[in-house]
Short mmCIF file of C-alpha atoms in Angstrom, two decimals:
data_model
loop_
_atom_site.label_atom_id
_atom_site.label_comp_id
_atom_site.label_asym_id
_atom_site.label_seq_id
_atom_site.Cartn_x
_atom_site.Cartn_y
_atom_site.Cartn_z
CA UNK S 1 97.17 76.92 158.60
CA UNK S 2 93.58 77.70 160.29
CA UNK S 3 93.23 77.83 164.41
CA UNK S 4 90.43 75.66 165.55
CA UNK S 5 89.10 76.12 169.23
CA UNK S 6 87.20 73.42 170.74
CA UNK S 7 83.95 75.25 172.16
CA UNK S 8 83.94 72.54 175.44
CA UNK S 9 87.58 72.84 176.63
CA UNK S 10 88.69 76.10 175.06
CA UNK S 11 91.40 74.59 173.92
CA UNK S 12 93.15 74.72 170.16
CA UNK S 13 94.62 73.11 167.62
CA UNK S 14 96.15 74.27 164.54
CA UNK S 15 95.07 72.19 161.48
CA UNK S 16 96.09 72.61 157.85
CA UNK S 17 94.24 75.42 155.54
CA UNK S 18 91.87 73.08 153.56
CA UNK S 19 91.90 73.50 149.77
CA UNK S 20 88.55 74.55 148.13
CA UNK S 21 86.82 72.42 145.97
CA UNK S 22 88.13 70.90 142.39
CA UNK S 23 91.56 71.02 143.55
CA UNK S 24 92.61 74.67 143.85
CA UNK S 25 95.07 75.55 146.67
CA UNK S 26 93.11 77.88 149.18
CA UNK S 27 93.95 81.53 148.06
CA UNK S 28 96.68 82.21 150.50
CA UNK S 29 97.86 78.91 151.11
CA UNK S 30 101.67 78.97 152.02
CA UNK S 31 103.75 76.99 149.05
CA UNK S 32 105.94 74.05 149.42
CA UNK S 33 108.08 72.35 146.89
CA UNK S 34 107.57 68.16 146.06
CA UNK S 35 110.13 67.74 148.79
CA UNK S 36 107.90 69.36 151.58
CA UNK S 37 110.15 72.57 151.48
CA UNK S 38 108.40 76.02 152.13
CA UNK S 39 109.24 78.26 148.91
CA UNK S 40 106.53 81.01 149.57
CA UNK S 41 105.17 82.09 152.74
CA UNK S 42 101.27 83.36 153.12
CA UNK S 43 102.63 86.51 153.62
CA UNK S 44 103.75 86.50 149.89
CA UNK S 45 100.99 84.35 148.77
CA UNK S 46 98.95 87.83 150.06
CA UNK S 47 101.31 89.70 147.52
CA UNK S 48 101.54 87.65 144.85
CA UNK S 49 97.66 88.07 145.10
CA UNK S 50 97.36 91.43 145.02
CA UNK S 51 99.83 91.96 141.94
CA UNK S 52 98.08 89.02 140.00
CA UNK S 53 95.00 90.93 140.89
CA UNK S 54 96.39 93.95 139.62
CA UNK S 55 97.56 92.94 136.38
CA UNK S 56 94.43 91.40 135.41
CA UNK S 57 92.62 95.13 136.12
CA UNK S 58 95.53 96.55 133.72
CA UNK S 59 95.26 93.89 131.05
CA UNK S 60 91.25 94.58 130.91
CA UNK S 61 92.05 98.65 130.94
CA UNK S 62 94.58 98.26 128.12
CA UNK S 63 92.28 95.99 125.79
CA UNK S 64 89.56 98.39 126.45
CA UNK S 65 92.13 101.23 125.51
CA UNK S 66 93.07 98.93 122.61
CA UNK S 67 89.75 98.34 121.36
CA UNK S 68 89.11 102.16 121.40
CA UNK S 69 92.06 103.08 119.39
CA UNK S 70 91.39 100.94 116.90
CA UNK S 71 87.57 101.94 116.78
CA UNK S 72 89.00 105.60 116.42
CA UNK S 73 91.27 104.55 113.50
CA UNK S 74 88.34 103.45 111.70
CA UNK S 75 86.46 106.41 112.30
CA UNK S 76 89.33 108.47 111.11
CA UNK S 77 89.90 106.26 107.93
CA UNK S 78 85.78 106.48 106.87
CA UNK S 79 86.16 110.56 107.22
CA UNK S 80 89.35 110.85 105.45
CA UNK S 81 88.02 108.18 102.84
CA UNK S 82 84.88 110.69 101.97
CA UNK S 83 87.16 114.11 102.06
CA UNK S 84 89.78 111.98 99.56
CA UNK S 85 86.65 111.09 97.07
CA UNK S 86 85.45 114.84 97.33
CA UNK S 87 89.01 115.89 96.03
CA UNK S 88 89.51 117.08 92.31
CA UNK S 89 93.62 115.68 92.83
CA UNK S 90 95.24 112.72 94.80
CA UNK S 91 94.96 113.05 98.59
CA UNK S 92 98.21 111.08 99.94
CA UNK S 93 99.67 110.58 103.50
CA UNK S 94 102.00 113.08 103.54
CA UNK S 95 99.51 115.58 101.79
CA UNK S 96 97.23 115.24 104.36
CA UNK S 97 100.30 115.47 107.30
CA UNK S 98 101.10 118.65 105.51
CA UNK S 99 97.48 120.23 105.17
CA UNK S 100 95.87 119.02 108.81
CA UNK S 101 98.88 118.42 111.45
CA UNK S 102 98.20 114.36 111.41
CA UNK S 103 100.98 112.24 110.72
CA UNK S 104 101.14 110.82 108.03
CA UNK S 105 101.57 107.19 109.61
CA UNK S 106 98.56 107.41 111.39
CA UNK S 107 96.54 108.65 108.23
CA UNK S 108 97.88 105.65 106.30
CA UNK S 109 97.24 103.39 109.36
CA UNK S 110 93.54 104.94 109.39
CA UNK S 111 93.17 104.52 105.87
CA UNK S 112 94.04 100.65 106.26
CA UNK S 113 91.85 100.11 108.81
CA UNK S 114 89.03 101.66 107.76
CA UNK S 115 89.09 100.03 104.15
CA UNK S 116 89.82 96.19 105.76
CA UNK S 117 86.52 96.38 108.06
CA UNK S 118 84.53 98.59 105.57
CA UNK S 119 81.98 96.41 104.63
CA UNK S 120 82.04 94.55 108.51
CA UNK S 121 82.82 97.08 111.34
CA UNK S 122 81.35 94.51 113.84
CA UNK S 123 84.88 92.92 113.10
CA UNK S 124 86.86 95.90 114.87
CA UNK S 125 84.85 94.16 118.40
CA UNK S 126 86.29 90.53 117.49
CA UNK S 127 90.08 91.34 117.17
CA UNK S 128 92.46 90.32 119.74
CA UNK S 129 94.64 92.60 121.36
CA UNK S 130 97.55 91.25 119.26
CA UNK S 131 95.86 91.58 116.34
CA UNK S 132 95.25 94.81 116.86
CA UNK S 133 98.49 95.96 117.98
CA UNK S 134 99.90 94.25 114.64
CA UNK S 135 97.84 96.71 112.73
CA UNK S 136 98.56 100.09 114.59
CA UNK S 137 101.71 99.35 115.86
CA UNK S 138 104.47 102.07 115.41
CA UNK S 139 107.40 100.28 113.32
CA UNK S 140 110.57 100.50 114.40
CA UNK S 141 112.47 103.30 112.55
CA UNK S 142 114.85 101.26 110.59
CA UNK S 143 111.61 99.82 109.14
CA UNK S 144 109.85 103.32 107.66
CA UNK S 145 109.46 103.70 104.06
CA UNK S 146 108.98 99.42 103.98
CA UNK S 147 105.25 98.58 102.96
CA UNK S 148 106.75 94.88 101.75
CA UNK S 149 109.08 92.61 102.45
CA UNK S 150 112.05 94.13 100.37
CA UNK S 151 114.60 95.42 102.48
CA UNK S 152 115.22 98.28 100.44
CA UNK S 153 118.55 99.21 102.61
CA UNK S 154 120.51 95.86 101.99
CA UNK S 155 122.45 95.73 98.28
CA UNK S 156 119.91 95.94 95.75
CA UNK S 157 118.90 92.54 94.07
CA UNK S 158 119.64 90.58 97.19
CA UNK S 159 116.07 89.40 98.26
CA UNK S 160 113.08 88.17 97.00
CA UNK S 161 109.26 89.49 97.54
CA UNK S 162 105.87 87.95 97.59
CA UNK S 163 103.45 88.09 94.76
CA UNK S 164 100.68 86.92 97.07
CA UNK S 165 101.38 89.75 99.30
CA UNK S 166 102.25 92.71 97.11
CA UNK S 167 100.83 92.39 94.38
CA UNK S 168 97.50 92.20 97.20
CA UNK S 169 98.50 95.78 97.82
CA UNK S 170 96.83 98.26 96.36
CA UNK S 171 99.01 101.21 94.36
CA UNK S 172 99.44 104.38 96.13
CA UNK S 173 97.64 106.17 93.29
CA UNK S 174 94.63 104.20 93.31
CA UNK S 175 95.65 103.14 89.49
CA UNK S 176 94.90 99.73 88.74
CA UNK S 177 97.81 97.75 88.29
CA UNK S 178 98.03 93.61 87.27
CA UNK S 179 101.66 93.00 86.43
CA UNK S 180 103.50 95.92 88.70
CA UNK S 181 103.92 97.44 92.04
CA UNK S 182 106.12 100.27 93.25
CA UNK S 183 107.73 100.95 96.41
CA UNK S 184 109.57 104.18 97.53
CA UNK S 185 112.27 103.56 99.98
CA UNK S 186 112.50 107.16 101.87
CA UNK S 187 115.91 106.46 102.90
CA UNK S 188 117.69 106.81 99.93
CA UNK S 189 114.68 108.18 97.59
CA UNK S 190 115.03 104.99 95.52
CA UNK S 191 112.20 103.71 93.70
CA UNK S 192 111.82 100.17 93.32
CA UNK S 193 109.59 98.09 90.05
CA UNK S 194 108.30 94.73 91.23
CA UNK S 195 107.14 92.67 88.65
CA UNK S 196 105.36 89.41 88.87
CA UNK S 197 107.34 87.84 86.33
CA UNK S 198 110.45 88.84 88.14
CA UNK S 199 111.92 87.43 91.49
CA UNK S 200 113.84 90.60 92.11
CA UNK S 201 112.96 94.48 92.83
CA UNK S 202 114.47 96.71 90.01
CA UNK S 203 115.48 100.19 90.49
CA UNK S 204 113.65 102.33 88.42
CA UNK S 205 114.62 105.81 89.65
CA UNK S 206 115.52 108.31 92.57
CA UNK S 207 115.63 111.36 93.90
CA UNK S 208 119.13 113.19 95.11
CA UNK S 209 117.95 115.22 97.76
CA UNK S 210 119.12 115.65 101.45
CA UNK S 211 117.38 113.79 103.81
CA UNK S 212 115.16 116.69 105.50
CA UNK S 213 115.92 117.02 109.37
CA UNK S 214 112.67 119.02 110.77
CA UNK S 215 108.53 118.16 110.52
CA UNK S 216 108.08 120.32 107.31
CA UNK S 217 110.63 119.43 105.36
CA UNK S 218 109.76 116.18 106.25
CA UNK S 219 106.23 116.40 105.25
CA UNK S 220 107.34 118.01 101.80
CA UNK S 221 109.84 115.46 101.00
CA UNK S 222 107.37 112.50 102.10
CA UNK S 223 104.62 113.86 99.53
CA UNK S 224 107.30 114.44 96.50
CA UNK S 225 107.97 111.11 97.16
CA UNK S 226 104.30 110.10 96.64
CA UNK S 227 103.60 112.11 93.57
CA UNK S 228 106.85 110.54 91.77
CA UNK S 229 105.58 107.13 93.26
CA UNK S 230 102.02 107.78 91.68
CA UNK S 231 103.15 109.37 88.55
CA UNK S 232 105.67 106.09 87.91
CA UNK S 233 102.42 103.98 88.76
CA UNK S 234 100.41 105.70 86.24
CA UNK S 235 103.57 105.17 83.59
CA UNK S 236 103.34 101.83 84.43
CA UNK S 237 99.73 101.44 83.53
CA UNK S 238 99.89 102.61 80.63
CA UNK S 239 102.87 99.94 79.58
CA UNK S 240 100.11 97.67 80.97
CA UNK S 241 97.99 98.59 78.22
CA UNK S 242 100.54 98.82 75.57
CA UNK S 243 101.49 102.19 75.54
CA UNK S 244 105.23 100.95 74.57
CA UNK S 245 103.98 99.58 71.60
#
């Protein structure tokens, strides 16, 4: 409500707060319900204001933040991309983790970035803030070890995967493959053939070690798991080009 004094008698009125123009309620304009009820007061219109105000500063801070990160995964994905061409062996996550401190998540995170928006970094600026959480979002840590949709800790055999979307991967060794893709579940150390004339993963092999408990051990188990997964890719070329027969 707004107090209007009459300038000849002194008197006043009260008279309700006018809404602005196209409709909008005026900005701290008590609220009542279809039934003429009061259900917020100006005094929490004020607040309400204030908080709304304030999340709209945080939302533009963390897209800003968002934007950066991702714009620093990129940057980290082109260097790493040059120092892994200038290398005489393969350069994998966990080799890196192990030879610079970085984890090996955000190396392969880094690595995926940087090779999507290669040829268009402009693209980095047009992603939305979902979009961009989707790519360097930490996974849950039932989910590590899962680059496809096999759920490589339910009974073997029991799902399906996606040519489209696997087989759109590329291999871990860099090793062209047509027919094959293989996954390393660093749970159990199980390695995993997918096939695109199969439906079903098939075990192909695994490793009987402990499951390492501190950051080294971690890092060393993580890269013997690459190098078997790249040495069973480069087997697996070779079948490709009839090396069986």
């Amino acid at each position: 409500m707004t107090k209007l004094i009459n300038p000849l008698s002194g008197e006043s009125s009260i008279v309700p707060e006018l809404a602005p123009k196209r409709g909008r309620p005026a900005k701290n304009a008590p609220v009542y319900d279809d039934d003429n009820n009061l259900i917020i007061t100006s005094e929490e219109r004020e607040t309400i204001n204030e908080i709304v105000e304030d999340i709209r500063h945080t939302e533009k801070k963390v897209e800003a933040l968002m934007v950066s990160a991702a714009q620093n995964y990129f940057n980290l994905g082109e260097i790493l991309e040059r120092a892994s061409k200038k290398a005489t062996c393969s350069m994998t996550a966990a080799k890196y983790e192990a030879k610079t401190g970085i984890p090996a998540r955000m190396v392969s995170t880094a690595f995926k970035i940087y090779k999507e928006f290669a040829d268009n970094p402009e693209g980095l600026n047009g992603l939305t803030m979902r979009e961009i959480a989707m790519r360097i979002g930490e996974k849950k840590e039932s989910d590590e070890g899962e680059t496809s949709p096999v759920q490589y800790n339910l009974p073997e055999g029991q799902l399906e995967y996606s040519n489209e979307f696997d087989f759109g991967l590329p291999t871990l060794s860099g090793i062209e493959l047509t027919n094959y893709r293989l996954h390393a579940d660093t749970k159990s150390g199980n390695f995993f053939l997918l096939s695109k004339k199969d439906k079903l993963p098939i075990p192909v092999g695994g490793l009987t070690v402990d499951q390492p408990h501190n950051e080294t051990m971690k890092a060393a188990y993580n890269e013997l798991l690459d190098q078997t997964q790249c040495a069973l890719e480069r087997y697996y070329a070779l079948i490709e080009q009839g090396g069986n027969e």
